[in-house]
mmCIF file of C-alpha atoms in Angstrom:
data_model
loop_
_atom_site.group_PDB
_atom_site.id
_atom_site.type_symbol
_atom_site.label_atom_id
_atom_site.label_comp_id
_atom_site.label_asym_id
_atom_site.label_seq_id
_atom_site.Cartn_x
_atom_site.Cartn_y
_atom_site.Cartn_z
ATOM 1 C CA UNK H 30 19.934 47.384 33.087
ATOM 2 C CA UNK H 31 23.460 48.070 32.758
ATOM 3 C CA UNK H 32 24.673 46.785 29.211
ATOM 4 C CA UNK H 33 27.470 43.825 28.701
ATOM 5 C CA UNK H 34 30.556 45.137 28.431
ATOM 6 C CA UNK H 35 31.543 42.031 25.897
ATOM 7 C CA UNK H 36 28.657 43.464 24.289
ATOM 8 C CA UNK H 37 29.754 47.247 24.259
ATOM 9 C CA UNK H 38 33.392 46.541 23.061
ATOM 10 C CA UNK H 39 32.216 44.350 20.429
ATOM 11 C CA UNK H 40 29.519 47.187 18.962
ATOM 12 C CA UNK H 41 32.824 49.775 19.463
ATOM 13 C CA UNK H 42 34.694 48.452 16.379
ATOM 14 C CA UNK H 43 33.984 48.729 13.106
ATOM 15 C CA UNK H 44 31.118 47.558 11.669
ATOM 16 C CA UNK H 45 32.376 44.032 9.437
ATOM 17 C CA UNK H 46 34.640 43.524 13.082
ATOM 18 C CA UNK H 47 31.816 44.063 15.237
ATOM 19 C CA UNK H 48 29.581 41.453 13.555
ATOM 20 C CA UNK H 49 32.407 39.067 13.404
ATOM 21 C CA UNK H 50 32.764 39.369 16.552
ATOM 22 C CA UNK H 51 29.289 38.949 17.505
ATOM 23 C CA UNK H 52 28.731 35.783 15.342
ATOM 24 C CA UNK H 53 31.243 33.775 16.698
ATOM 25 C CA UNK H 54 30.215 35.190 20.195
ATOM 26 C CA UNK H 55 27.038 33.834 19.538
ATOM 27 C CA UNK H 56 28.091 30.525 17.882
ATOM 28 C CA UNK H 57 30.373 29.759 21.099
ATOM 29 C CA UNK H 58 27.626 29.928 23.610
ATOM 30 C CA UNK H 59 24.553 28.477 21.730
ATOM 31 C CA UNK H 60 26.216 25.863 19.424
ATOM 32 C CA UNK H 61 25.385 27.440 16.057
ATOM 33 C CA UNK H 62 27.547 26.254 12.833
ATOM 34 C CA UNK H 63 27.909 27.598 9.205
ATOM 35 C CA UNK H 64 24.889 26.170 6.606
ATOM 36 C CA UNK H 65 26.488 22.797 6.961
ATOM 37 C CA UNK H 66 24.494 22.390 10.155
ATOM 38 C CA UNK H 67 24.280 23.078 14.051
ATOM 39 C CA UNK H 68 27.483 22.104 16.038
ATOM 40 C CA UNK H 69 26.518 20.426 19.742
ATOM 41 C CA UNK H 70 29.003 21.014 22.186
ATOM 42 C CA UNK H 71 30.402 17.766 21.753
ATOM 43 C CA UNK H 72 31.497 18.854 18.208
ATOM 44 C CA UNK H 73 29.065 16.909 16.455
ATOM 45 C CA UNK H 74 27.303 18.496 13.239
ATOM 46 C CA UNK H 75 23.319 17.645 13.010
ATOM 47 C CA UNK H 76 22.854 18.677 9.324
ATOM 48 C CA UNK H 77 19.234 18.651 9.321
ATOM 49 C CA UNK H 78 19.581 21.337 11.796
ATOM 50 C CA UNK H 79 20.797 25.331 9.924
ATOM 51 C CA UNK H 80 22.841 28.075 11.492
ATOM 52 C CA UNK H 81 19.787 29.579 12.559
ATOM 53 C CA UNK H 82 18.330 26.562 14.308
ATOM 54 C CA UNK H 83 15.785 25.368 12.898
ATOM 55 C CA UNK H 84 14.905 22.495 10.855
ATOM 56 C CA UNK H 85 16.170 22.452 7.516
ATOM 57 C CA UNK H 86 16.392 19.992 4.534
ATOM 58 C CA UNK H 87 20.210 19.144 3.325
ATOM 59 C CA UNK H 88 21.059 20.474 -0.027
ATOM 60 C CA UNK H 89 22.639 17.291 -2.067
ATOM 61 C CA UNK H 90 22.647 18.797 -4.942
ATOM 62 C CA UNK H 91 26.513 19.421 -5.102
ATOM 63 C CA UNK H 92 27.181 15.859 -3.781
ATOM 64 C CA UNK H 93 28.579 13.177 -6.003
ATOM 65 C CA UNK H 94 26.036 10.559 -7.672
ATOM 66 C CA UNK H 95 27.528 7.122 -6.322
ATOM 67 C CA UNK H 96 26.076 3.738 -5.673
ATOM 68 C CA UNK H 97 25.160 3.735 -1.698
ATOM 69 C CA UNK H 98 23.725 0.672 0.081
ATOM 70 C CA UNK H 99 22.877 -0.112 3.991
ATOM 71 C CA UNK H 100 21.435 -2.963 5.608
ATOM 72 C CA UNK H 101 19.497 -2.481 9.022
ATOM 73 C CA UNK H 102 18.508 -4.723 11.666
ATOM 74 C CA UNK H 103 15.071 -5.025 14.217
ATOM 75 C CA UNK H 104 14.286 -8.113 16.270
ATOM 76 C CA UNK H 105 10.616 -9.180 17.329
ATOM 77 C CA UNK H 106 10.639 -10.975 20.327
ATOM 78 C CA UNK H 107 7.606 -12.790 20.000
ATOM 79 C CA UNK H 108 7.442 -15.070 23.541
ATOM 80 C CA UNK H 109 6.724 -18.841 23.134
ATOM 81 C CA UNK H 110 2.885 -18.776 22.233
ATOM 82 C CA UNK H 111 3.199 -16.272 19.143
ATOM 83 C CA UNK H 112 7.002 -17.839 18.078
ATOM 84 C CA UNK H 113 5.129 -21.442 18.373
ATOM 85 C CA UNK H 114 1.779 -19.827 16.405
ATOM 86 C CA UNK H 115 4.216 -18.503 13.987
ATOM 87 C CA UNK H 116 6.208 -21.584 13.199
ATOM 88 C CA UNK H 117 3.776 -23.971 13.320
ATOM 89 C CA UNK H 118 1.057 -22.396 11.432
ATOM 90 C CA UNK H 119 1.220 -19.488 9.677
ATOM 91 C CA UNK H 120 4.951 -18.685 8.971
ATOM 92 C CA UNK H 121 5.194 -18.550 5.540
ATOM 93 C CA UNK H 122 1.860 -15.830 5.193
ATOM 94 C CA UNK H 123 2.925 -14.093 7.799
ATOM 95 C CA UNK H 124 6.872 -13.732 6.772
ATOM 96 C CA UNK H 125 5.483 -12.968 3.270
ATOM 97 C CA UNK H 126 3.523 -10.524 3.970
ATOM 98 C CA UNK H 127 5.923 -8.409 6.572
ATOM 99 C CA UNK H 128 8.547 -8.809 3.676
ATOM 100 C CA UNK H 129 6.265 -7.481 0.976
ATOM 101 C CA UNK H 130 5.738 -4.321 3.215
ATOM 102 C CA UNK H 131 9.220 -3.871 4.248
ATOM 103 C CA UNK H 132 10.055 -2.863 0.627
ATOM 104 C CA UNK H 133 7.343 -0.602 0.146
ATOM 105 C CA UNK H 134 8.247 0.875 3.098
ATOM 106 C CA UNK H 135 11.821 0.911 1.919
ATOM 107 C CA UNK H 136 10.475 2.723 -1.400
ATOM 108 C CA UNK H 137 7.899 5.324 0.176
ATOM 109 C CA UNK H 138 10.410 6.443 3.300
ATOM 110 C CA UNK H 139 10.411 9.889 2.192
ATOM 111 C CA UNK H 140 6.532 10.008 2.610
ATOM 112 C CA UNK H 141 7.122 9.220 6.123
ATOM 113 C CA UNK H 142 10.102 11.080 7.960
ATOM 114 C CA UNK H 143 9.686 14.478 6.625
ATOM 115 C CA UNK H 144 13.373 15.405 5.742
ATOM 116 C CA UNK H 145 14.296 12.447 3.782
ATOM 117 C CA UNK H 146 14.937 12.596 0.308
ATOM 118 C CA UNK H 147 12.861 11.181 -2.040
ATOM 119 C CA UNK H 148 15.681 8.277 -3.928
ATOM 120 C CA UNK H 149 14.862 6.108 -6.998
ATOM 121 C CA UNK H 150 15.599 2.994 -4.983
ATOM 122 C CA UNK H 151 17.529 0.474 -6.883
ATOM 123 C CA UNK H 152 17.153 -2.699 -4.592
ATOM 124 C CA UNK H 153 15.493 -3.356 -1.378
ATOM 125 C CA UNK H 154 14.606 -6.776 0.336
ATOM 126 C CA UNK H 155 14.145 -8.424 3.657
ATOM 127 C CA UNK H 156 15.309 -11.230 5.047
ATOM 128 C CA UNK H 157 14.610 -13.206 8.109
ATOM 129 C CA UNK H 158 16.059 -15.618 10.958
ATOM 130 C CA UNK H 159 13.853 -17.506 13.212
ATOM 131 C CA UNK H 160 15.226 -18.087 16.548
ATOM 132 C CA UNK H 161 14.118 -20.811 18.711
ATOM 133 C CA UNK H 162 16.304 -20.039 21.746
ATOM 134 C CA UNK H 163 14.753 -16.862 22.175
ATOM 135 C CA UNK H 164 12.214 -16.893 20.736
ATOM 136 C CA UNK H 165 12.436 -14.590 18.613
ATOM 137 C CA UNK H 166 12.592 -13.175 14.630
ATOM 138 C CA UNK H 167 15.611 -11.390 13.899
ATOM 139 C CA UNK H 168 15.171 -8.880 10.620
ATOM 140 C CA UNK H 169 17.468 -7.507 7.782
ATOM 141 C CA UNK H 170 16.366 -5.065 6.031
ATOM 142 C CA UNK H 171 18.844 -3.887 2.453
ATOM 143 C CA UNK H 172 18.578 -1.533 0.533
ATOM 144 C CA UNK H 173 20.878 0.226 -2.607
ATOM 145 C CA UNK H 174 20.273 2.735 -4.657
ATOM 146 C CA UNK H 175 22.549 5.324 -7.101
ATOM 147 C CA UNK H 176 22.082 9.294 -5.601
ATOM 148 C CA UNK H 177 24.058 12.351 -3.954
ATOM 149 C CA UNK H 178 22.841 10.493 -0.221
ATOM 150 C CA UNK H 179 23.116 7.351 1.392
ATOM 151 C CA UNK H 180 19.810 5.093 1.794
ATOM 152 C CA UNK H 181 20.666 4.133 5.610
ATOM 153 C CA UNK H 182 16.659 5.655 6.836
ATOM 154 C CA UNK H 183 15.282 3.489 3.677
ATOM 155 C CA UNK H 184 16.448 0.249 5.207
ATOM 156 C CA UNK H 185 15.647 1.218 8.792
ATOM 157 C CA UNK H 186 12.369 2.116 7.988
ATOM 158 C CA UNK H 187 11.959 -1.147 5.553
ATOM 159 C CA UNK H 188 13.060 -3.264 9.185
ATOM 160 C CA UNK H 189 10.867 -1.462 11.202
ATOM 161 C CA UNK H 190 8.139 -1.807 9.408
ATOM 162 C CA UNK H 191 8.124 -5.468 8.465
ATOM 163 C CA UNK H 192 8.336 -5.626 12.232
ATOM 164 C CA UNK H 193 5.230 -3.992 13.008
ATOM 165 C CA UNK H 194 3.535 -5.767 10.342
ATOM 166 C CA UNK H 195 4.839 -9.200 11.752
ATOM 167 C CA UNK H 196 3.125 -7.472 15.561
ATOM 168 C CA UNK H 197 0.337 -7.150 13.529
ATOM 169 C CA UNK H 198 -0.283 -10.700 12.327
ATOM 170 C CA UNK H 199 0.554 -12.140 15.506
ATOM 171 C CA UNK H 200 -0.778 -10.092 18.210
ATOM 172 C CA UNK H 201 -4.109 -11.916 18.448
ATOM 173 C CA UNK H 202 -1.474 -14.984 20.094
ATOM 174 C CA UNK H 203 0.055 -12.629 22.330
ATOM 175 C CA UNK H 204 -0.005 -8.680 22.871
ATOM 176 C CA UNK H 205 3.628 -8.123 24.690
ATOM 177 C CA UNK H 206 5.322 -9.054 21.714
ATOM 178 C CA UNK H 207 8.273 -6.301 22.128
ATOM 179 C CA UNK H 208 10.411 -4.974 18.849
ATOM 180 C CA UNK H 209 13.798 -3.809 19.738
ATOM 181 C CA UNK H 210 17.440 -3.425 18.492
ATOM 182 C CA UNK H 211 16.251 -1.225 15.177
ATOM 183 C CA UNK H 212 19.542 0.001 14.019
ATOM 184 C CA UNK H 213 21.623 0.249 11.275
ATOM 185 C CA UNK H 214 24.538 -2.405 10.983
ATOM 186 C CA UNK H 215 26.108 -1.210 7.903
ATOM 187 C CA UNK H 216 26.807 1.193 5.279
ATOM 188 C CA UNK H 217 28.564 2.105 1.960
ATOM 189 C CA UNK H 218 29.367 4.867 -0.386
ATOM 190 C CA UNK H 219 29.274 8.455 -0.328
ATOM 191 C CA UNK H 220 31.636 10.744 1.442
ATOM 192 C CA UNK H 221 31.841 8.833 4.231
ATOM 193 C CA UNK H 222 32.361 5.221 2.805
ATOM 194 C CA UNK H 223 32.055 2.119 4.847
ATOM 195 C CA UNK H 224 30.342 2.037 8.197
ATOM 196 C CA UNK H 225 30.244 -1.339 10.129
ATOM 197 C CA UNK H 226 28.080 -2.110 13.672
ATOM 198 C CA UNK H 227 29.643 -3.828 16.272
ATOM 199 C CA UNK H 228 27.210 -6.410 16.299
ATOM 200 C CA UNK H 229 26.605 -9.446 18.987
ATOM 201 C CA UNK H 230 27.058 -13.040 17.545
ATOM 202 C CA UNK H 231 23.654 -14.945 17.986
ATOM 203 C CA UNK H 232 25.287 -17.868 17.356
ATOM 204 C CA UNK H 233 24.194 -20.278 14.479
ATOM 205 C CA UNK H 234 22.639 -23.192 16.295
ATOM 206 C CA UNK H 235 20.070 -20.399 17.328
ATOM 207 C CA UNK H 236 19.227 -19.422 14.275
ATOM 208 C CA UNK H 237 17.840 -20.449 11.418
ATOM 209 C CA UNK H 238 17.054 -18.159 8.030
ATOM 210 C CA UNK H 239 13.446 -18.298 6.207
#
């Protein structure tokens, strides 16, 4: 196999050159970045991702303490047997319930997704909006907290899982209850600042908050 001339005129120069050289060779054609994190070719940075590739926690430990909040969104749509089950009967012991176990969700997400770190959370809650029209249960999840990273995977996970606990308690009236439109809507503080969703107006004679 004849060797790559790239290659050869590269290892030619002097050693520190050469393995210049090299490294940025290699960082242009596989999308490696410094330790800040791997570089896509789109130019975005995944920083749970190192130079080397592989899976990495971020080191915060050089990052400002600031207060950092973020509120997150997930809608069950429940069809018309569960939404009637649920409004007629059991909406308060059901709501309650999901709500208790969005916070401890909120407060245990580093015990879930692996490369989160573990925050003293300050405030979490969740908050709900029946709608009739659709429905459906619309779910906001907050949650706030004083640290070196933001607490945007806190309030995700604190929606998602006072979702599944709402499928949970109302599955027995219907099993194609679907959850969708988990995402964060907004965030504050940190390096970054404010972060806003565009979000779709459900309009108010829709909805109606429990």
């Amino acid at each position: 196999h004849k060797p790559d001339s790239s290659l050869m005129r590269c290892l030619s120069r002097s050693p520190p050159a050469a393995a210049r050289q090299l490294v940025v060779g290699l960082s242009s054609s596989v999308g490696w970045a410094s330790a800040a994190g791997a570089r896509t070719a789109s130019g975005s940075v995944l920083s749970h991702i190192d130079a080397a590739g592989a899976a990495s926690m971020v080191d915060v430990s050089g990052k400002a303490t600031t207060k950092r909040e973020a509120v997150a969104g997930a809608t069950v749509q429940l069809g018309p047997t569960a939404f009637e089950a649920l409004s007629d009967n059991a909406k308060g012991d059901v709501l309650a319930v999901a709500r208790v176990a969005g916070v401890l969700a909120a407060k245990r997400t580093a015990d879930l997704i692996p490369l989160c770190h573990p925050l003293l959370i300050s405030h979490a809650s969740v908050d709900f909006e029946l709608d009739a029209a659709a429905h459906s249960l619309h779910i906001t999840a907050s949650a706030s907290c004083a640290a070196g990273t933001g607490v945007e995977m806190e309030a995700m996970t604190a929606a998602s899982v006072a979702a599944l606990t709402v499928y949970d308690m109302c599955k027995a009236a219907s099993k194609g209850i679907v959850i969708s439109e988990l995402r964060l809507l907004r965030k504050s503080g940190g390096k970054s600042g404010e972060w806003r969703a565009r979000v779709e107006e459900r309009g108010a004679a829709a909805t109606a908050p429990v």
